[in-house]
Amino acid sequence: MAAALPDRRLRRRHEADRISDLPDDLLHHILRRVASTPAAVRTNVLSRRWRRLWADLAELRLDSVLAPVPGIGTVDGALGACCVPTVTRLSVSLDHLPPWGSGLSADRVAPWLQFASRRVAGDLCILLPPAATGGAVEVEEDLHLPVCERVTEITLWLGARFRLRMPAAGGTFSALAYVNIRDARMDSRELEEFVSVGCPCLEELAVRLPPFLAESVVCIRSASLRRLDFHIKNTRRLEVSAPCLERLSMSNADKACIAAPELREVAWEDDTFNPLRHQFTETGRHLRRLVLALSATTASLLQRFDIVDELTLDVLIPHGADGYKSFLEDVDMLPCCDVLVVQSTSTSHNSIPSLLHLLRRSAGVKKFVVYLEFMVNGVCKLLGCPCDSPKNCKIGDINLDLLDEVEINLISDEVSSDAQAEFVELLLGCNAPVLKRVVINMSCTCPFIREDMCEKICEICLLSNKFEFSVIRVGDEWEESCSTVVIHISAKRHLAVELMTFASLLEHEMSHVQ
């Protein structure tokens, strides 16, 4: 036994350490594929040679994706140990930390920004948890953003903790192309200077902020800006001069003047649009896409454009008979559009005549998409309200001469199933001579489907042999099984066979889900 011990030790001494013998390039490649920097640090248990390899990584990902969540000390330690002169990505995600006791003062966060200023040539992302609400009001601290000449993307979600102060005039972010800032107080003049002077290559700017520190007037001038998401509360006036701007999303501006000759997409997230206070100068009358919460106070935006390739609407109708009459009058004519998407209807009135009214005013539409799962279908109890008039549910005057595709998204619960089936029947009964395809997405967030509704919708579609009818299941519970049941209708003599086939397929799929 004593003689065997030296032999065993000798064998271990001569055994190759295959991990340590791997070339540096391969080891770095392995570490780059690890989920995060803390996970890469833990690989030092594999071999002595691995103990400092992680510090040579050019990407520092201090987040919670596929790895234990980091703390403030982890961030400080990783930045202090980093050995490479240039970091291509610094990602710090601390949004999992509790609001109180997190220790996230400006003095703790500022060194991370200074590190980025010196070492990052690429992406900078810092996500902080929201500050606690209620109780004692914390005093906002100033957090200064230093000039980062080599950073190409900046994402700062600061959790309503700081006043973000921009660099003094003269500092240039020469490589910066993308900026996303949330939940920080800012000075409007500093934001102006930063965008208009300090970022000569900026292409995308997204700001969702509380009110400005002082003057709530901001003027953005940029020769490179292509996309602007502007949502700063209580903005008194917004002026934009951007000859290359293509996409605009905005809200909370009492007055706005947008000079953007290349503007093609608009997402109007405000609840009002006043053509006297909100102006698009130098912009043509043709948009590629318009997203709008359609109401009496925003309907005038539809008149600003003659052609909208894709029009996406959330329909908001006020209470009362006058509110519904106002809806009918304000939505007298929609812009000419190829695709009409109705994401939701929120009203105390019957939603079906409201949707039919939109179809009457969109005769040139080629594709119609409706999300009935988000249809808040009220039961109007007002005597004489137009929404309850039988003539508003008639479809004889709806001519969809160019409609060739319909997509219906619905959810089959006990409350809305009957109304959804009724709308499907009315929609498919409209005059649509070139309709070729109907897709119905059944969102199974509930654990069952109303079989009678499915059979009714299936029968409605099968009674017309002029289009392809597809039922596509959507939902977490259904993803792992077959996702589509498609019925191709070729002749009326196959109706009974097709209906039986669909019923058996549906029964099989439901038994599989259960």
Short mmCIF file of C-alpha atoms in Angstrom, two decimals:
data_model
loop_
_atom_site.label_atom_id
_atom_site.label_comp_id
_atom_site.label_asym_id
_atom_site.label_seq_id
_atom_site.Cartn_x
_atom_site.Cartn_y
_atom_site.Cartn_z
CA MET A 1 0.00 0.00 0.00
CA ALA A 2 2.83 2.39 0.89
CA ALA A 3 4.54 1.62 -2.38
CA ALA A 4 1.38 2.44 -4.37
CA LEU A 5 1.14 6.01 -3.04
CA PRO A 6 4.29 7.37 -4.78
CA ASP A 7 3.14 5.75 -8.03
CA ARG A 8 -0.26 7.48 -7.78
CA ARG A 9 1.33 10.86 -7.06
CA LEU A 10 3.71 10.35 -9.95
CA ARG A 11 0.86 9.57 -12.32
CA ARG A 12 -1.00 12.73 -11.21
CA ARG A 13 2.16 14.81 -11.70
CA HIS A 14 2.53 13.58 -15.26
CA GLU A 15 -1.17 13.79 -16.17
CA ALA A 16 -1.82 16.70 -18.59
CA ASP A 17 -3.90 19.65 -17.36
CA ARG A 18 -5.88 19.92 -20.57
CA ILE A 19 -7.81 23.03 -19.50
CA SER A 20 -4.65 24.96 -18.65
CA ASP A 21 -3.00 23.83 -21.87
CA LEU A 22 -5.67 25.44 -24.05
CA PRO A 23 -4.45 28.48 -26.02
CA ASP A 24 -5.39 31.94 -24.77
CA ASP A 25 -7.55 32.74 -27.81
CA LEU A 26 -9.71 29.67 -27.20
CA LEU A 27 -10.02 30.37 -23.47
CA HIS A 28 -11.15 33.93 -24.15
CA HIS A 29 -13.64 32.63 -26.73
CA ILE A 30 -15.10 30.28 -24.09
CA LEU A 31 -15.40 33.05 -21.50
CA ARG A 32 -17.08 35.39 -23.97
CA ARG A 33 -19.85 32.84 -24.35
CA VAL A 34 -20.53 32.71 -20.61
CA ALA A 35 -23.77 34.43 -19.57
CA SER A 36 -22.24 37.29 -17.58
CA THR A 37 -19.02 38.60 -16.06
CA PRO A 38 -19.79 37.22 -12.54
CA ALA A 39 -20.29 33.80 -14.12
CA ALA A 40 -16.96 34.16 -15.93
CA VAL A 41 -15.27 35.01 -12.61
CA ARG A 42 -16.51 31.76 -11.10
CA THR A 43 -14.62 29.75 -13.73
CA ASN A 44 -11.42 30.39 -11.74
CA VAL A 45 -12.19 27.20 -9.77
CA LEU A 46 -11.35 25.20 -12.88
CA SER A 47 -7.66 26.04 -13.00
CA ARG A 48 -5.13 28.46 -11.55
CA ARG A 49 -4.50 29.77 -15.03
CA TRP A 50 -8.18 30.81 -15.29
CA ARG A 51 -8.13 32.99 -12.17
CA ARG A 52 -7.41 36.26 -13.97
CA LEU A 53 -8.48 35.40 -17.50
CA TRP A 54 -11.93 37.00 -17.05
CA ALA A 55 -10.28 40.39 -16.42
CA ASP A 56 -9.06 40.34 -20.03
CA LEU A 57 -12.60 40.22 -21.42
CA ALA A 58 -13.61 43.17 -23.60
CA GLU A 59 -17.29 42.84 -22.60
CA LEU A 60 -18.43 43.43 -19.01
CA ARG A 61 -21.98 42.16 -18.55
CA LEU A 62 -23.00 42.76 -14.96
CA ASP A 63 -26.63 41.81 -15.27
CA SER A 64 -29.02 39.09 -14.22
CA VAL A 65 -29.49 37.36 -17.55
CA LEU A 66 -28.89 33.62 -17.05
CA ALA A 67 -26.73 34.31 -14.01
CA PRO A 68 -27.05 35.25 -10.32
CA VAL A 69 -27.86 38.92 -9.96
CA PRO A 70 -24.92 41.22 -9.16
CA GLY A 71 -24.69 43.76 -6.38
CA ILE A 72 -23.00 47.15 -6.17
CA GLY A 73 -19.81 45.59 -4.82
CA THR A 74 -19.70 43.21 -7.76
CA VAL A 75 -19.80 46.15 -10.17
CA ASP A 76 -17.06 48.04 -8.33
CA GLY A 77 -14.85 44.95 -8.13
CA ALA A 78 -15.27 44.00 -11.78
CA LEU A 79 -14.45 47.49 -13.02
CA GLY A 80 -11.46 47.74 -10.71
CA ALA A 81 -10.05 44.41 -11.86
CA CYS A 82 -10.61 44.95 -15.58
CA CYS A 83 -7.24 44.84 -17.38
CA VAL A 84 -8.10 45.58 -21.00
CA PRO A 85 -7.58 49.15 -22.22
CA THR A 86 -10.75 49.09 -24.34
CA VAL A 87 -14.13 47.64 -23.35
CA THR A 88 -16.62 47.12 -26.17
CA ARG A 89 -19.65 46.76 -23.90
CA LEU A 90 -20.41 47.71 -20.31
CA SER A 91 -23.82 46.54 -19.10
CA VAL A 92 -24.86 47.09 -15.47
CA SER A 93 -28.35 45.93 -14.51
CA LEU A 94 -29.30 46.49 -10.87
CA ASP A 95 -33.04 46.83 -11.36
CA HIS A 96 -33.58 43.79 -9.12
CA LEU A 97 -32.34 45.64 -6.02
CA PRO A 98 -34.88 46.94 -3.47
CA PRO A 99 -35.59 50.70 -3.58
CA TRP A 100 -34.57 51.29 0.05
CA GLY A 101 -31.11 50.47 1.31
CA SER A 102 -29.62 49.87 -2.13
CA GLY A 103 -26.85 52.42 -1.54
CA LEU A 104 -27.16 53.82 -5.04
CA SER A 105 -25.97 57.35 -4.43
CA ALA A 106 -24.50 59.56 -7.12
CA ASP A 107 -21.05 58.97 -5.59
CA ARG A 108 -21.40 55.22 -6.25
CA VAL A 109 -22.69 55.51 -9.82
CA ALA A 110 -20.40 58.35 -11.02
CA PRO A 111 -17.23 56.17 -11.10
CA TRP A 112 -19.00 53.74 -13.44
CA LEU A 113 -19.64 56.60 -15.86
CA GLN A 114 -16.04 57.77 -15.50
CA PHE A 115 -14.85 54.24 -16.31
CA ALA A 116 -17.02 54.31 -19.45
CA SER A 117 -15.61 57.68 -20.42
CA ARG A 118 -12.05 56.33 -20.30
CA ARG A 119 -12.41 52.72 -21.46
CA VAL A 120 -15.66 52.00 -23.32
CA ALA A 121 -15.64 52.04 -27.12
CA GLY A 122 -19.09 50.63 -27.84
CA ASP A 123 -22.24 50.17 -25.75
CA LEU A 124 -22.91 51.60 -22.28
CA CYS A 125 -26.03 50.41 -20.44
CA ILE A 126 -26.90 51.17 -16.80
CA LEU A 127 -30.29 50.14 -15.38
CA LEU A 128 -31.09 51.15 -11.79
CA PRO A 129 -34.06 50.17 -9.61
CA PRO A 130 -36.85 52.72 -9.13
CA ALA A 131 -36.56 54.98 -6.13
CA ALA A 132 -38.96 54.24 -3.30
CA THR A 133 -42.25 56.12 -3.31
CA GLY A 134 -44.03 57.30 -0.19
CA GLY A 135 -42.57 58.09 3.16
CA ALA A 136 -39.71 60.57 3.40
CA VAL A 137 -38.87 62.33 0.16
CA GLU A 138 -35.27 61.78 -0.88
CA VAL A 139 -33.34 64.77 -2.16
CA GLU A 140 -32.35 64.35 -5.80
CA GLU A 141 -28.62 64.32 -6.34
CA ASP A 142 -26.74 65.59 -9.37
CA LEU A 143 -25.26 62.81 -11.49
CA HIS A 144 -22.85 64.15 -14.09
CA LEU A 145 -22.46 62.40 -17.42
CA PRO A 146 -18.85 62.82 -18.59
CA VAL A 147 -17.89 63.09 -22.23
CA CYS A 148 -17.60 59.61 -23.75
CA GLU A 149 -15.89 60.12 -27.06
CA ARG A 150 -15.81 56.46 -28.11
CA VAL A 151 -19.19 55.27 -26.81
CA THR A 152 -21.64 54.44 -29.63
CA GLU A 153 -24.78 53.64 -27.58
CA ILE A 154 -25.94 54.95 -24.20
CA THR A 155 -28.86 53.52 -22.22
CA LEU A 156 -29.47 55.11 -18.80
CA TRP A 157 -32.59 54.12 -16.83
CA LEU A 158 -31.97 55.91 -13.54
CA GLY A 159 -35.07 55.03 -11.52
CA ALA A 160 -36.10 58.65 -10.73
CA ARG A 161 -33.09 58.98 -8.43
CA PHE A 162 -30.96 61.73 -9.93
CA ARG A 163 -30.78 65.00 -11.80
CA LEU A 164 -28.77 64.01 -14.84
CA ARG A 165 -26.39 66.83 -15.72
CA MET A 166 -24.94 66.87 -19.21
CA PRO A 167 -21.36 67.94 -20.02
CA ALA A 168 -20.55 71.60 -20.39
CA ALA A 169 -20.55 73.15 -23.84
CA GLY A 170 -17.67 71.97 -25.95
CA GLY A 171 -17.73 68.27 -25.02
CA THR A 172 -18.39 66.06 -28.01
CA PHE A 173 -19.69 62.49 -28.13
CA SER A 174 -18.22 62.01 -31.58
CA ALA A 175 -19.18 58.33 -32.02
CA LEU A 176 -22.56 58.35 -30.26
CA ALA A 177 -25.43 57.09 -32.47
CA TYR A 178 -28.08 55.92 -29.96
CA VAL A 179 -29.34 57.42 -26.66
CA ASN A 180 -32.09 56.09 -24.38
CA ILE A 181 -32.66 57.93 -21.08
CA ARG A 182 -35.49 57.23 -18.61
CA ASP A 183 -36.60 58.46 -15.21
CA ALA A 184 -34.17 61.28 -14.52
CA ARG A 185 -34.71 65.01 -14.14
CA MET A 186 -32.92 67.06 -16.78
CA ASP A 187 -32.43 70.67 -17.80
CA SER A 188 -34.02 71.49 -21.16
CA ARG A 189 -31.10 73.69 -22.26
CA GLU A 190 -28.58 71.00 -21.41
CA LEU A 191 -30.58 68.46 -23.43
CA GLU A 192 -30.68 70.90 -26.36
CA GLU A 193 -26.93 71.43 -26.24
CA PHE A 194 -26.22 67.73 -25.86
CA VAL A 195 -28.31 66.68 -28.89
CA SER A 196 -27.84 69.66 -31.20
CA VAL A 197 -24.12 70.30 -30.62
CA GLY A 198 -22.53 67.47 -28.64
CA CYS A 199 -23.72 64.51 -30.74
CA PRO A 200 -22.94 65.10 -34.43
CA CYS A 201 -23.64 61.45 -35.38
CA LEU A 202 -26.75 60.82 -33.26
CA GLU A 203 -29.37 58.78 -35.14
CA GLU A 204 -31.79 57.65 -32.40
CA LEU A 205 -32.94 59.54 -29.30
CA ALA A 206 -35.46 58.18 -26.80
CA VAL A 207 -36.34 60.13 -23.64
CA ARG A 208 -39.11 59.27 -21.15
CA LEU A 209 -38.65 61.69 -18.30
CA PRO A 210 -40.42 63.59 -15.54
CA PRO A 211 -40.82 67.36 -16.03
CA PHE A 212 -37.77 69.46 -16.81
CA LEU A 213 -35.94 71.13 -13.96
CA ALA A 214 -36.83 74.65 -15.08
CA GLU A 215 -37.87 75.98 -18.49
CA SER A 216 -40.07 73.43 -20.25
CA VAL A 217 -39.26 74.60 -23.78
CA VAL A 218 -36.85 72.51 -25.82
CA CYS A 219 -35.51 72.87 -29.36
CA ILE A 220 -33.84 69.90 -31.02
CA ARG A 221 -31.80 70.52 -34.16
CA SER A 222 -29.92 67.61 -35.68
CA ALA A 223 -28.72 66.86 -39.18
CA SER A 224 -28.25 63.14 -38.39
CA LEU A 225 -31.29 62.23 -36.26
CA ARG A 226 -33.48 59.54 -37.83
CA ARG A 227 -35.71 58.46 -34.93
CA LEU A 228 -37.07 60.48 -32.02
CA ASP A 229 -39.10 59.17 -29.05
CA PHE A 230 -39.96 62.23 -26.97
CA HIS A 231 -42.04 61.79 -23.81
CA ILE A 232 -41.20 64.43 -21.22
CA LYS A 233 -44.04 65.44 -18.95
CA ASN A 234 -45.40 68.98 -18.95
CA THR A 235 -43.40 70.13 -21.95
CA ARG A 236 -44.71 73.55 -22.90
CA ARG A 237 -43.22 73.66 -26.38
CA LEU A 238 -41.19 71.27 -28.51
CA GLU A 239 -39.43 72.36 -31.65
CA VAL A 240 -37.70 69.82 -33.90
CA SER A 241 -35.66 70.56 -37.00
CA ALA A 242 -34.32 67.28 -38.37
CA PRO A 243 -33.99 66.89 -42.14
CA CYS A 244 -33.29 63.13 -41.87
CA LEU A 245 -35.97 62.29 -39.26
CA GLU A 246 -38.02 59.28 -40.38
CA ARG A 247 -39.78 58.05 -37.21
CA LEU A 248 -41.41 60.13 -34.48
CA SER A 249 -43.11 59.03 -31.26
CA MET A 250 -44.22 61.78 -28.90
CA SER A 251 -46.55 62.88 -26.10
CA ASN A 252 -46.94 65.48 -23.34
CA ALA A 253 -46.10 68.51 -25.51
CA ASP A 254 -48.64 71.33 -25.26
CA LYS A 255 -47.21 72.85 -28.46
CA ALA A 256 -45.05 71.20 -31.09
CA CYS A 257 -43.52 72.24 -34.38
CA ILE A 258 -41.91 69.39 -36.31
CA ALA A 259 -39.84 70.28 -39.37
CA ALA A 260 -39.02 66.89 -40.88
CA PRO A 261 -39.34 66.52 -44.66
CA GLU A 262 -38.41 62.79 -44.56
CA LEU A 263 -40.89 61.83 -41.81
CA ARG A 264 -42.55 58.50 -42.63
CA GLU A 265 -43.78 57.03 -39.32
CA VAL A 266 -45.67 58.75 -36.50
CA ALA A 267 -46.82 57.28 -33.17
CA TRP A 268 -48.98 59.94 -31.51
CA GLU A 269 -49.26 58.85 -27.87
CA ASP A 270 -50.92 62.02 -26.64
CA ASP A 271 -54.63 62.21 -25.85
CA THR A 272 -55.09 65.43 -27.84
CA PHE A 273 -54.08 66.79 -31.22
CA ASN A 274 -54.74 70.40 -32.09
CA PRO A 275 -53.69 71.37 -35.64
CA LEU A 276 -53.20 74.95 -34.46
CA ARG A 277 -50.81 73.91 -31.68
CA HIS A 278 -49.25 70.77 -33.16
CA GLN A 279 -47.79 71.33 -36.60
CA PHE A 280 -45.87 69.21 -39.08
CA THR A 281 -44.05 71.59 -41.37
CA GLU A 282 -42.14 70.41 -44.44
CA THR A 283 -43.75 66.97 -44.02
CA GLY A 284 -45.75 65.59 -46.94
CA ARG A 285 -49.22 64.09 -46.78
CA HIS A 286 -48.08 60.47 -47.17
CA LEU A 287 -46.98 58.35 -44.19
CA ARG A 288 -45.72 54.80 -44.11
CA ARG A 289 -47.27 54.19 -40.66
CA LEU A 290 -49.47 56.11 -38.20
CA VAL A 291 -50.29 54.88 -34.68
CA LEU A 292 -53.04 56.79 -32.91
CA ALA A 293 -55.39 56.58 -29.93
CA LEU A 294 -58.45 57.62 -31.89
CA SER A 295 -60.84 59.90 -30.02
CA ALA A 296 -62.73 63.12 -30.55
CA THR A 297 -59.64 65.08 -29.49
CA THR A 298 -57.19 63.31 -31.81
CA ALA A 299 -59.31 62.58 -34.92
CA SER A 300 -58.13 65.76 -36.62
CA LEU A 301 -54.67 64.19 -37.04
CA LEU A 302 -56.21 61.82 -39.59
CA GLN A 303 -57.04 64.81 -41.77
CA ARG A 304 -53.39 65.89 -41.86
CA PHE A 305 -52.45 62.95 -44.12
CA ASP A 306 -54.08 61.72 -47.31
CA ILE A 307 -52.29 58.36 -47.54
CA VAL A 308 -51.14 56.12 -44.70
CA ASP A 309 -49.81 52.72 -45.76
CA GLU A 310 -50.51 51.19 -42.32
CA LEU A 311 -52.97 52.83 -39.92
CA THR A 312 -53.04 51.45 -36.35
CA LEU A 313 -55.83 52.64 -34.05
CA ASP A 314 -56.92 52.32 -30.44
CA VAL A 315 -60.54 53.45 -30.44
CA LEU A 316 -61.72 55.53 -27.48
CA ILE A 317 -65.37 56.61 -27.48
CA PRO A 318 -66.76 58.92 -24.76
CA HIS A 319 -69.75 58.01 -22.64
CA GLY A 320 -73.23 59.14 -23.55
CA ALA A 321 -75.19 59.51 -26.78
CA ASP A 322 -73.41 62.77 -27.61
CA GLY A 323 -70.05 61.04 -27.25
CA TYR A 324 -71.03 58.38 -29.78
CA LYS A 325 -72.47 60.95 -32.19
CA SER A 326 -69.21 62.88 -31.92
CA PHE A 327 -67.29 59.71 -32.81
CA LEU A 328 -69.42 59.19 -35.92
CA GLU A 329 -68.92 62.80 -37.01
CA ASP A 330 -65.19 63.02 -36.25
CA VAL A 331 -64.34 59.77 -38.01
CA ASP A 332 -66.06 60.73 -41.21
CA MET A 333 -63.25 59.57 -43.48
CA LEU A 334 -60.00 57.74 -42.87
CA PRO A 335 -56.86 58.33 -44.92
CA CYS A 336 -56.40 55.96 -47.81
CA CYS A 337 -54.57 52.97 -46.28
CA ASP A 338 -53.49 49.52 -47.41
CA VAL A 339 -53.50 48.03 -43.89
CA LEU A 340 -55.94 48.95 -41.13
CA VAL A 341 -55.17 47.64 -37.62
CA VAL A 342 -57.62 48.10 -34.75
CA GLN A 343 -55.74 47.20 -31.56
CA SER A 344 -58.49 47.85 -29.05
CA THR A 345 -61.82 49.52 -28.45
CA SER A 346 -62.59 51.07 -25.08
CA THR A 347 -66.10 52.32 -24.71
CA SER A 348 -69.31 51.96 -22.75
CA HIS A 349 -71.07 51.56 -26.10
CA ASN A 350 -71.49 48.49 -28.26
CA SER A 351 -68.16 47.96 -30.02
CA ILE A 352 -69.51 46.13 -33.07
CA PRO A 353 -71.18 49.15 -34.76
CA SER A 354 -68.05 51.19 -33.97
CA LEU A 355 -65.85 48.71 -35.84
CA LEU A 356 -68.29 48.54 -38.73
CA HIS A 357 -68.26 52.34 -38.93
CA LEU A 358 -64.48 52.27 -39.35
CA LEU A 359 -64.83 49.76 -42.18
CA ARG A 360 -67.38 51.97 -43.93
CA ARG A 361 -64.83 54.79 -43.88
CA SER A 362 -61.93 52.68 -45.20
CA ALA A 363 -63.13 51.42 -48.55
CA GLY A 364 -59.64 51.08 -50.05
CA VAL A 365 -58.15 48.86 -47.35
CA LYS A 366 -56.39 45.69 -48.55
CA LYS A 367 -55.71 44.04 -45.20
CA PHE A 368 -57.77 44.36 -42.02
CA VAL A 369 -56.37 43.30 -38.64
CA VAL A 370 -58.50 43.46 -35.50
CA TYR A 371 -57.70 42.48 -31.91
CA LEU A 372 -61.03 41.48 -30.46
CA GLU A 373 -59.29 40.10 -27.38
CA PHE A 374 -58.78 43.71 -26.25
CA MET A 375 -62.32 44.78 -27.11
CA VAL A 376 -64.00 46.33 -24.08
CA ASN A 377 -67.57 45.84 -25.23
CA GLY A 378 -69.91 47.94 -23.13
CA VAL A 379 -73.64 47.47 -22.87
CA CYS A 380 -75.14 50.86 -23.56
CA LYS A 381 -78.27 51.49 -21.52
CA LEU A 382 -78.99 54.95 -22.88
CA LEU A 383 -82.35 55.16 -24.57
CA GLY A 384 -82.00 56.27 -28.18
CA CYS A 385 -78.18 56.02 -28.32
CA PRO A 386 -77.04 55.60 -31.95
CA CYS A 387 -74.84 52.62 -30.98
CA ASP A 388 -78.01 50.65 -30.27
CA SER A 389 -79.62 51.43 -33.60
CA PRO A 390 -80.13 48.31 -35.76
CA LYS A 391 -79.09 50.22 -38.90
CA ASN A 392 -75.57 50.67 -37.51
CA CYS A 393 -75.09 46.89 -37.58
CA LYS A 394 -76.16 46.52 -41.18
CA ILE A 395 -73.43 45.66 -43.65
CA GLY A 396 -75.14 46.27 -46.96
CA ASP A 397 -73.42 49.63 -47.39
CA ILE A 398 -69.91 48.31 -46.57
CA ASN A 399 -67.98 47.73 -49.79
CA LEU A 400 -64.45 46.42 -49.33
CA ASP A 401 -63.56 46.10 -52.99
CA LEU A 402 -59.79 45.74 -52.44
CA LEU A 403 -59.79 43.65 -49.25
CA ASP A 404 -57.88 40.41 -49.79
CA GLU A 405 -56.77 39.42 -46.27
CA VAL A 406 -58.34 39.50 -42.81
CA GLU A 407 -56.62 38.70 -39.50
CA ILE A 408 -58.80 38.33 -36.41
CA ASN A 409 -57.26 38.00 -32.95
CA LEU A 410 -59.68 36.88 -30.28
CA ILE A 411 -59.91 35.30 -26.88
CA SER A 412 -62.60 32.77 -26.10
CA ASP A 413 -63.98 33.60 -22.68
CA GLU A 414 -67.55 33.33 -21.51
CA VAL A 415 -68.18 37.08 -21.64
CA SER A 416 -67.03 38.12 -25.10
CA SER A 417 -67.31 34.94 -27.18
CA ASP A 418 -70.78 35.61 -28.52
CA ALA A 419 -69.95 39.20 -29.49
CA GLN A 420 -66.74 38.07 -31.20
CA ALA A 421 -68.55 35.40 -33.20
CA GLU A 422 -71.21 37.94 -34.18
CA PHE A 423 -68.59 40.37 -35.44
CA VAL A 424 -66.81 37.64 -37.43
CA GLU A 425 -70.10 36.76 -39.09
CA LEU A 426 -70.84 40.39 -39.97
CA LEU A 427 -67.29 41.04 -41.21
CA LEU A 428 -67.24 38.03 -43.52
CA GLY A 429 -70.66 38.98 -44.78
CA CYS A 430 -69.45 42.33 -46.13
CA ASN A 431 -69.02 42.79 -49.86
CA ALA A 432 -65.38 41.78 -50.36
CA PRO A 433 -65.12 40.29 -53.86
CA VAL A 434 -61.34 39.65 -53.81
CA LEU A 435 -60.99 38.31 -50.25
CA LYS A 436 -58.59 35.36 -50.38
CA ARG A 437 -57.42 34.62 -46.85
CA VAL A 438 -58.84 34.74 -43.33
CA VAL A 439 -56.60 34.03 -40.34
CA ILE A 440 -58.10 33.67 -36.88
CA ASN A 441 -55.67 33.70 -33.93
CA MET A 442 -57.25 32.17 -30.86
CA SER A 443 -55.46 33.43 -27.76
CA CYS A 444 -55.76 30.74 -25.15
CA THR A 445 -54.88 32.60 -22.00
CA CYS A 446 -57.83 30.84 -20.43
CA PRO A 447 -57.71 27.04 -20.04
CA PHE A 448 -60.61 26.34 -22.39
CA ILE A 449 -62.18 27.31 -25.69
CA ARG A 450 -65.87 27.75 -26.21
CA GLU A 451 -66.50 24.86 -28.56
CA ASP A 452 -69.78 26.31 -29.75
CA MET A 453 -68.04 29.53 -30.71
CA CYS A 454 -65.34 27.67 -32.62
CA GLU A 455 -67.92 25.59 -34.45
CA LYS A 456 -69.95 28.70 -35.28
CA ILE A 457 -66.94 30.61 -36.63
CA CYS A 458 -65.80 27.57 -38.57
CA GLU A 459 -69.22 27.14 -40.09
CA ILE A 460 -69.37 30.83 -41.03
CA CYS A 461 -66.08 30.53 -42.90
CA LEU A 462 -66.94 27.23 -44.53
CA LEU A 463 -70.18 28.56 -45.91
CA SER A 464 -68.11 30.72 -48.23
CA ASN A 465 -65.82 28.77 -50.55
CA LYS A 466 -63.81 31.71 -51.81
CA PHE A 467 -60.97 31.99 -49.31
CA GLU A 468 -58.48 30.06 -47.24
CA PHE A 469 -59.43 29.80 -43.57
CA SER A 470 -56.75 29.28 -40.91
CA VAL A 471 -57.10 28.87 -37.15
CA ILE A 472 -53.82 29.61 -35.36
CA ARG A 473 -53.50 28.94 -31.68
CA VAL A 474 -51.57 31.44 -29.58
CA GLY A 475 -50.59 31.01 -25.93
CA ASP A 476 -47.95 29.56 -23.63
CA GLU A 477 -49.95 26.41 -22.94
CA TRP A 478 -50.17 25.62 -26.65
CA GLU A 479 -46.72 26.42 -27.98
CA GLU A 480 -45.20 22.95 -27.81
CA SER A 481 -47.91 21.23 -29.85
CA CYS A 482 -49.08 21.70 -33.42
CA SER A 483 -49.84 25.37 -33.81
CA THR A 484 -52.01 25.66 -36.93
CA VAL A 485 -55.13 24.06 -38.32
CA VAL A 486 -55.64 25.11 -41.95
CA ILE A 487 -58.71 24.35 -44.01
CA HIS A 488 -58.54 24.87 -47.78
CA ILE A 489 -62.02 25.22 -49.22
CA SER A 490 -62.30 23.98 -52.76
CA ALA A 491 -65.94 23.14 -53.38
CA LYS A 492 -69.24 23.35 -51.54
CA ARG A 493 -69.75 19.59 -51.71
CA HIS A 494 -66.85 19.20 -49.26
CA LEU A 495 -68.43 21.39 -46.58
CA ALA A 496 -69.64 18.57 -44.38
CA VAL A 497 -66.34 16.70 -44.64
CA GLU A 498 -64.31 19.83 -43.93
CA LEU A 499 -66.43 20.72 -40.91
CA MET A 500 -66.11 17.21 -39.46
CA THR A 501 -62.35 17.30 -40.10
CA PHE A 502 -61.98 20.61 -38.29
CA ALA A 503 -64.12 19.42 -35.34
CA SER A 504 -62.04 16.25 -34.94
CA LEU A 505 -58.77 18.19 -35.18
CA LEU A 506 -59.95 20.66 -32.61
CA GLU A 507 -61.08 17.91 -30.23
CA HIS A 508 -57.71 16.15 -30.62
CA GLU A 509 -55.74 19.33 -29.97
CA MET A 510 -57.81 20.22 -26.90
CA SER A 511 -57.35 16.76 -25.40
CA HIS A 512 -53.60 17.11 -25.99
CA VAL A 513 -53.51 20.45 -24.19
CA GLN A 514 -55.47 19.14 -21.23
#
